[in-house]
Amino acid sequence: MRSTLIAIRNRLDRAGIILSGLCAVHCVLGVVLVGVLGLGGEVLLSPEIHRIGLGLALGVGLVSLGFGVLRHGRIAPLVIGGFGLALMGGALLVGHGLPEAVLTILGVSLVAFAHIRNLHAAC
């Protein structure tokens, strides 16, 4: 049973890394496609996509990083991830444009780094 829980937590960390990467790709491609080509602005830059992504990141991050603290006793991944999630939340408040993209990319980078630290701390 314990090995099953560890496997689930490891999968959640990996899912967090993948979600962070997808979010960063979405931000970069969204800005490029809308800014350069004028395509897909309504869909790619929809606030709903950002809210859903933040909700997923919060859920996966809090569960896996929180359980990580319980598992290995290191709080650093949770703090780093929390700061990244705060930046992602802040990006929702500044509106579309470069500030939003910068805050989001910094936030998802920190969240991905936190998940990586969480995986390594468990070893």
PDB file of N, CA and C in Angstrom, residues 47-106:
ATOM      1  N   PRO A  47      -9.340  34.034 -20.759  1.00  0.00           N
ATOM      2  CA  PRO A  47      -9.110  33.979 -19.314  1.00  0.00           C
ATOM      3  C   PRO A  47      -9.527  32.642 -18.705  1.00  0.00           C
ATOM      4  N   GLU A  48     -10.512  31.981 -19.315  1.00  0.00           N
ATOM      5  CA  GLU A  48     -10.957  30.682 -18.791  1.00  0.00           C
ATOM      6  C   GLU A  48      -9.841  29.643 -18.849  1.00  0.00           C
ATOM      7  N   ILE A  49      -9.063  29.651 -19.919  1.00  0.00           N
ATOM      8  CA  ILE A  49      -7.948  28.704 -20.027  1.00  0.00           C
ATOM      9  C   ILE A  49      -6.968  28.945 -18.889  1.00  0.00           C
ATOM     10  N   HIS A  50      -6.698  30.203 -18.588  1.00  0.00           N
ATOM     11  CA  HIS A  50      -5.756  30.513 -17.512  1.00  0.00           C
ATOM     12  C   HIS A  50      -6.321  30.129 -16.142  1.00  0.00           C
ATOM     13  N   ARG A  51      -7.595  30.355 -15.942  1.00  0.00           N
ATOM     14  CA  ARG A  51      -8.210  29.973 -14.664  1.00  0.00           C
ATOM     15  C   ARG A  51      -8.213  28.462 -14.478  1.00  0.00           C
ATOM     16  N   ILE A  52      -8.533  27.735 -15.524  1.00  0.00           N
ATOM     17  CA  ILE A  52      -8.526  26.273 -15.447  1.00  0.00           C
ATOM     18  C   ILE A  52      -7.109  25.766 -15.191  1.00  0.00           C
ATOM     19  N   GLY A  53      -6.139  26.332 -15.914  1.00  0.00           N
ATOM     20  CA  GLY A  53      -4.738  25.937 -15.712  1.00  0.00           C
ATOM     21  C   GLY A  53      -4.261  26.224 -14.303  1.00  0.00           C
ATOM     22  N   LEU A  54      -4.637  27.376 -13.777  1.00  0.00           N
ATOM     23  CA  LEU A  54      -4.252  27.716 -12.400  1.00  0.00           C
ATOM     24  C   LEU A  54      -4.919  26.770 -11.417  1.00  0.00           C
ATOM     25  N   GLY A  55      -6.179  26.438 -11.669  1.00  0.00           N
ATOM     26  CA  GLY A  55      -6.875  25.488 -10.798  1.00  0.00           C
ATOM     27  C   GLY A  55      -6.203  24.123 -10.799  1.00  0.00           C
ATOM     28  N   LEU A  56      -5.838  23.637 -11.976  1.00  0.00           N
ATOM     29  CA  LEU A  56      -5.123  22.355 -12.063  1.00  0.00           C
ATOM     30  C   LEU A  56      -3.776  22.430 -11.350  1.00  0.00           C
ATOM     31  N   ALA A  57      -3.054  23.521 -11.582  1.00  0.00           N
ATOM     32  CA  ALA A  57      -1.747  23.680 -10.947  1.00  0.00           C
ATOM     33  C   ALA A  57      -1.872  23.733  -9.429  1.00  0.00           C
ATOM     34  N   LEU A  58      -2.886  24.443  -8.936  1.00  0.00           N
ATOM     35  CA  LEU A  58      -3.108  24.510  -7.492  1.00  0.00           C
ATOM     36  C   LEU A  58      -3.416  23.127  -6.920  1.00  0.00           C
ATOM     37  N   GLY A  59      -4.307  22.414  -7.585  1.00  0.00           N
ATOM     38  CA  GLY A  59      -4.679  21.087  -7.093  1.00  0.00           C
ATOM     39  C   GLY A  59      -3.516  20.121  -7.072  1.00  0.00           C
ATOM     40  N   VAL A  60      -2.851  19.978  -8.208  1.00  0.00           N
ATOM     41  CA  VAL A  60      -1.727  19.045  -8.302  1.00  0.00           C
ATOM     42  C   VAL A  60      -0.579  19.510  -7.405  1.00  0.00           C
ATOM     43  N   GLY A  61      -0.298  20.811  -7.426  1.00  0.00           N
ATOM     44  CA  GLY A  61       0.819  21.331  -6.633  1.00  0.00           C
ATOM     45  C   GLY A  61       0.621  21.161  -5.144  1.00  0.00           C
ATOM     46  N   LEU A  62      -0.532  21.553  -4.651  1.00  0.00           N
ATOM     47  CA  LEU A  62      -0.766  21.463  -3.215  1.00  0.00           C
ATOM     48  C   LEU A  62      -0.773  20.021  -2.728  1.00  0.00           C
ATOM     49  N   VAL A  63      -1.371  19.129  -3.511  1.00  0.00           N
ATOM     50  CA  VAL A  63      -1.412  17.728  -3.090  1.00  0.00           C
ATOM     51  C   VAL A  63      -0.021  17.111  -3.123  1.00  0.00           C
ATOM     52  N   SER A  64       0.659  17.184  -4.269  1.00  0.00           N
ATOM     53  CA  SER A  64       1.945  16.498  -4.372  1.00  0.00           C
ATOM     54  C   SER A  64       3.039  17.176  -3.549  1.00  0.00           C
ATOM     55  N   LEU A  65       3.088  18.497  -3.566  1.00  0.00           N
ATOM     56  CA  LEU A  65       4.127  19.180  -2.791  1.00  0.00           C
ATOM     57  C   LEU A  65       3.836  19.091  -1.293  1.00  0.00           C
ATOM     58  N   GLY A  66       2.552  19.159  -0.935  1.00  0.00           N
ATOM     59  CA  GLY A  66       2.180  19.002   0.478  1.00  0.00           C
ATOM     60  C   GLY A  66       2.510  17.617   1.009  1.00  0.00           C
ATOM     61  N   PHE A  67       2.159  16.588   0.240  1.00  0.00           N
ATOM     62  CA  PHE A  67       2.512  15.232   0.650  1.00  0.00           C
ATOM     63  C   PHE A  67       4.026  15.035   0.655  1.00  0.00           C
ATOM     64  N   GLY A  68       4.714  15.761  -0.221  1.00  0.00           N
ATOM     65  CA  GLY A  68       6.172  15.680  -0.237  1.00  0.00           C
ATOM     66  C   GLY A  68       6.780  16.126   1.086  1.00  0.00           C
ATOM     67  N   VAL A  69       6.242  17.197   1.657  1.00  0.00           N
ATOM     68  CA  VAL A  69       6.722  17.670   2.960  1.00  0.00           C
ATOM     69  C   VAL A  69       6.513  16.581   4.010  1.00  0.00           C
ATOM     70  N   LEU A  70       5.362  15.945   3.980  1.00  0.00           N
ATOM     71  CA  LEU A  70       5.096  14.868   4.936  1.00  0.00           C
ATOM     72  C   LEU A  70       6.034  13.685   4.714  1.00  0.00           C
ATOM     73  N   ARG A  71       6.366  13.423   3.467  1.00  0.00           N
ATOM     74  CA  ARG A  71       7.194  12.270   3.136  1.00  0.00           C
ATOM     75  C   ARG A  71       8.663  12.485   3.478  1.00  0.00           C
ATOM     76  N   HIS A  72       9.226  13.617   3.050  1.00  0.00           N
ATOM     77  CA  HIS A  72      10.664  13.815   3.231  1.00  0.00           C
ATOM     78  C   HIS A  72      11.013  14.929   4.203  1.00  0.00           C
ATOM     79  N   GLY A  73      10.033  15.680   4.677  1.00  0.00           N
ATOM     80  CA  GLY A  73      10.265  16.688   5.697  1.00  0.00           C
ATOM     81  C   GLY A  73      10.905  17.975   5.213  1.00  0.00           C
ATOM     82  N   ARG A  74      11.082  18.134   3.920  1.00  0.00           N
ATOM     83  CA  ARG A  74      11.687  19.358   3.380  1.00  0.00           C
ATOM     84  C   ARG A  74      10.588  20.281   2.883  1.00  0.00           C
ATOM     85  N   ILE A  75      10.589  21.493   3.398  1.00  0.00           N
ATOM     86  CA  ILE A  75       9.529  22.440   3.070  1.00  0.00           C
ATOM     87  C   ILE A  75       9.874  23.295   1.842  1.00  0.00           C
ATOM     88  N   ALA A  76      11.137  23.305   1.432  1.00  0.00           N
ATOM     89  CA  ALA A  76      11.567  24.166   0.323  1.00  0.00           C
ATOM     90  C   ALA A  76      10.754  23.955  -0.951  1.00  0.00           C
ATOM     91  N   PRO A  77      10.502  22.706  -1.390  1.00  0.00           N
ATOM     92  CA  PRO A  77       9.700  22.566  -2.615  1.00  0.00           C
ATOM     93  C   PRO A  77       8.308  23.182  -2.492  1.00  0.00           C
ATOM     94  N   LEU A  78       7.690  23.057  -1.339  1.00  0.00           N
ATOM     95  CA  LEU A  78       6.361  23.634  -1.130  1.00  0.00           C
ATOM     96  C   LEU A  78       6.419  25.164  -1.173  1.00  0.00           C
ATOM     97  N   VAL A  79       7.435  25.750  -0.572  1.00  0.00           N
ATOM     98  CA  VAL A  79       7.576  27.214  -0.568  1.00  0.00           C
ATOM     99  C   VAL A  79       7.839  27.725  -1.985  1.00  0.00           C
ATOM    100  N   ILE A  80       8.754  27.056  -2.699  1.00  0.00           N
ATOM    101  CA  ILE A  80       9.071  27.461  -4.074  1.00  0.00           C
ATOM    102  C   ILE A  80       7.825  27.330  -4.951  1.00  0.00           C
ATOM    103  N   GLY A  81       7.141  26.190  -4.832  1.00  0.00           N
ATOM    104  CA  GLY A  81       5.917  25.985  -5.604  1.00  0.00           C
ATOM    105  C   GLY A  81       4.839  26.985  -5.247  1.00  0.00           C
ATOM    106  N   GLY A  82       4.703  27.307  -3.978  1.00  0.00           N
ATOM    107  CA  GLY A  82       3.714  28.291  -3.547  1.00  0.00           C
ATOM    108  C   GLY A  82       3.989  29.661  -4.128  1.00  0.00           C
ATOM    109  N   PHE A  83       5.260  30.035  -4.173  1.00  0.00           N
ATOM    110  CA  PHE A  83       5.623  31.325  -4.767  1.00  0.00           C
ATOM    111  C   PHE A  83       5.314  31.319  -6.266  1.00  0.00           C
ATOM    112  N   GLY A  84       5.610  30.204  -6.936  1.00  0.00           N
ATOM    113  CA  GLY A  84       5.290  30.091  -8.360  1.00  0.00           C
ATOM    114  C   GLY A  84       3.796  30.177  -8.607  1.00  0.00           C
ATOM    115  N   LEU A  85       3.003  29.511  -7.767  1.00  0.00           N
ATOM    116  CA  LEU A  85       1.552  29.572  -7.906  1.00  0.00           C
ATOM    117  C   LEU A  85       1.035  30.990  -7.659  1.00  0.00           C
ATOM    118  N   ALA A  86       1.661  31.705  -6.724  1.00  0.00           N
ATOM    119  CA  ALA A  86       1.278  33.097  -6.467  1.00  0.00           C
ATOM    120  C   ALA A  86       1.557  33.971  -7.698  1.00  0.00           C
ATOM    121  N   LEU A  87       2.691  33.733  -8.357  1.00  0.00           N
ATOM    122  CA  LEU A  87       2.988  34.486  -9.583  1.00  0.00           C
ATOM    123  C   LEU A  87       1.962  34.177 -10.668  1.00  0.00           C
ATOM    124  N   MET A  88       1.581  32.900 -10.777  1.00  0.00           N
ATOM    125  CA  MET A  88       0.573  32.524 -11.762  1.00  0.00           C
ATOM    126  C   MET A  88      -0.764  33.197 -11.454  1.00  0.00           C
ATOM    127  N   GLY A  89      -1.123  33.251 -10.183  1.00  0.00           N
ATOM    128  CA  GLY A  89      -2.343  33.939  -9.783  1.00  0.00           C
ATOM    129  C   GLY A  89      -2.265  35.428 -10.070  1.00  0.00           C
ATOM    130  N   GLY A  90      -1.110  36.008  -9.824  1.00  0.00           N
ATOM    131  CA  GLY A  90      -0.904  37.427 -10.119  1.00  0.00           C
ATOM    132  C   GLY A  90      -1.033  37.735 -11.604  1.00  0.00           C
ATOM    133  N   ALA A  91      -0.649  36.768 -12.428  1.00  0.00           N
ATOM    134  CA  ALA A  91      -0.755  36.962 -13.872  1.00  0.00           C
ATOM    135  C   ALA A  91      -2.202  37.138 -14.306  1.00  0.00           C
ATOM    136  N   LEU A  92      -3.122  36.530 -13.583  1.00  0.00           N
ATOM    137  CA  LEU A  92      -4.540  36.691 -13.916  1.00  0.00           C
ATOM    138  C   LEU A  92      -5.021  38.110 -13.637  1.00  0.00           C
ATOM    139  N   LEU A  93      -4.345  38.811 -12.738  1.00  0.00           N
ATOM    140  CA  LEU A  93      -4.785  40.142 -12.322  1.00  0.00           C
ATOM    141  C   LEU A  93      -4.266  41.269 -13.206  1.00  0.00           C
ATOM    142  N   VAL A  94      -3.191  41.021 -13.961  1.00  0.00           N
ATOM    143  CA  VAL A  94      -2.585  42.111 -14.734  1.00  0.00           C
ATOM    144  C   VAL A  94      -3.155  42.260 -16.137  1.00  0.00           C
ATOM    145  N   GLY A  95      -3.997  41.362 -16.564  1.00  0.00           N
ATOM    146  CA  GLY A  95      -4.563  41.452 -17.911  1.00  0.00           C
ATOM    147  C   GLY A  95      -3.616  40.871 -18.948  1.00  0.00           C
ATOM    148  N   HIS A  96      -4.094  40.772 -20.169  1.00  0.00           N
ATOM    149  CA  HIS A  96      -3.309  40.166 -21.237  1.00  0.00           C
ATOM    150  C   HIS A  96      -2.154  41.054 -21.648  1.00  0.00           C
ATOM    151  N   GLY A  97      -1.099  40.414 -22.120  1.00  0.00           N
ATOM    152  CA  GLY A  97       0.049  41.143 -22.611  1.00  0.00           C
ATOM    153  C   GLY A  97       1.337  40.581 -22.042  1.00  0.00           C
ATOM    154  N   LEU A  98       2.393  41.325 -22.225  1.00  0.00           N
ATOM    155  CA  LEU A  98       3.721  40.879 -21.805  1.00  0.00           C
ATOM    156  C   LEU A  98       3.828  40.642 -20.301  1.00  0.00           C
ATOM    157  N   PRO A  99       3.307  41.535 -19.442  1.00  0.00           N
ATOM    158  CA  PRO A  99       3.408  41.269 -17.999  1.00  0.00           C
ATOM    159  C   PRO A  99       2.758  39.941 -17.596  1.00  0.00           C
ATOM    160  N   GLU A 100       1.617  39.635 -18.193  1.00  0.00           N
ATOM    161  CA  GLU A 100       0.939  38.372 -17.890  1.00  0.00           C
ATOM    162  C   GLU A 100       1.798  37.186 -18.321  1.00  0.00           C
ATOM    163  N   ALA A 101       2.363  37.257 -19.521  1.00  0.00           N
ATOM    164  CA  ALA A 101       3.192  36.160 -20.023  1.00  0.00           C
ATOM    165  C   ALA A 101       4.431  35.970 -19.154  1.00  0.00           C
ATOM    166  N   VAL A 102       5.073  37.063 -18.763  1.00  0.00           N
ATOM    167  CA  VAL A 102       6.282  36.976 -17.933  1.00  0.00           C
ATOM    168  C   VAL A 102       5.954  36.367 -16.572  1.00  0.00           C
ATOM    169  N   LEU A 103       4.896  36.856 -15.928  1.00  0.00           N
ATOM    170  CA  LEU A 103       4.516  36.312 -14.615  1.00  0.00           C
ATOM    171  C   LEU A 103       4.141  34.833 -14.708  1.00  0.00           C
ATOM    172  N   THR A 104       3.416  34.481 -15.744  1.00  0.00           N
ATOM    173  CA  THR A 104       3.003  33.086 -15.900  1.00  0.00           C
ATOM    174  C   THR A 104       4.196  32.181 -16.154  1.00  0.00           C
ATOM    175  N   ILE A 105       5.082  32.579 -17.043  1.00  0.00           N
ATOM    176  CA  ILE A 105       6.245  31.740 -17.358  1.00  0.00           C
ATOM    177  C   ILE A 105       7.167  31.625 -16.147  1.00  0.00           C
ATOM    178  N   LEU A 106       7.378  32.708 -15.422  1.00  0.00           N
ATOM    179  CA  LEU A 106       8.172  32.620 -14.194  1.00  0.00           C
ATOM    180  C   LEU A 106       7.493  31.701 -13.181  1.00  0.00           C
TER     181      LEU A 106
END
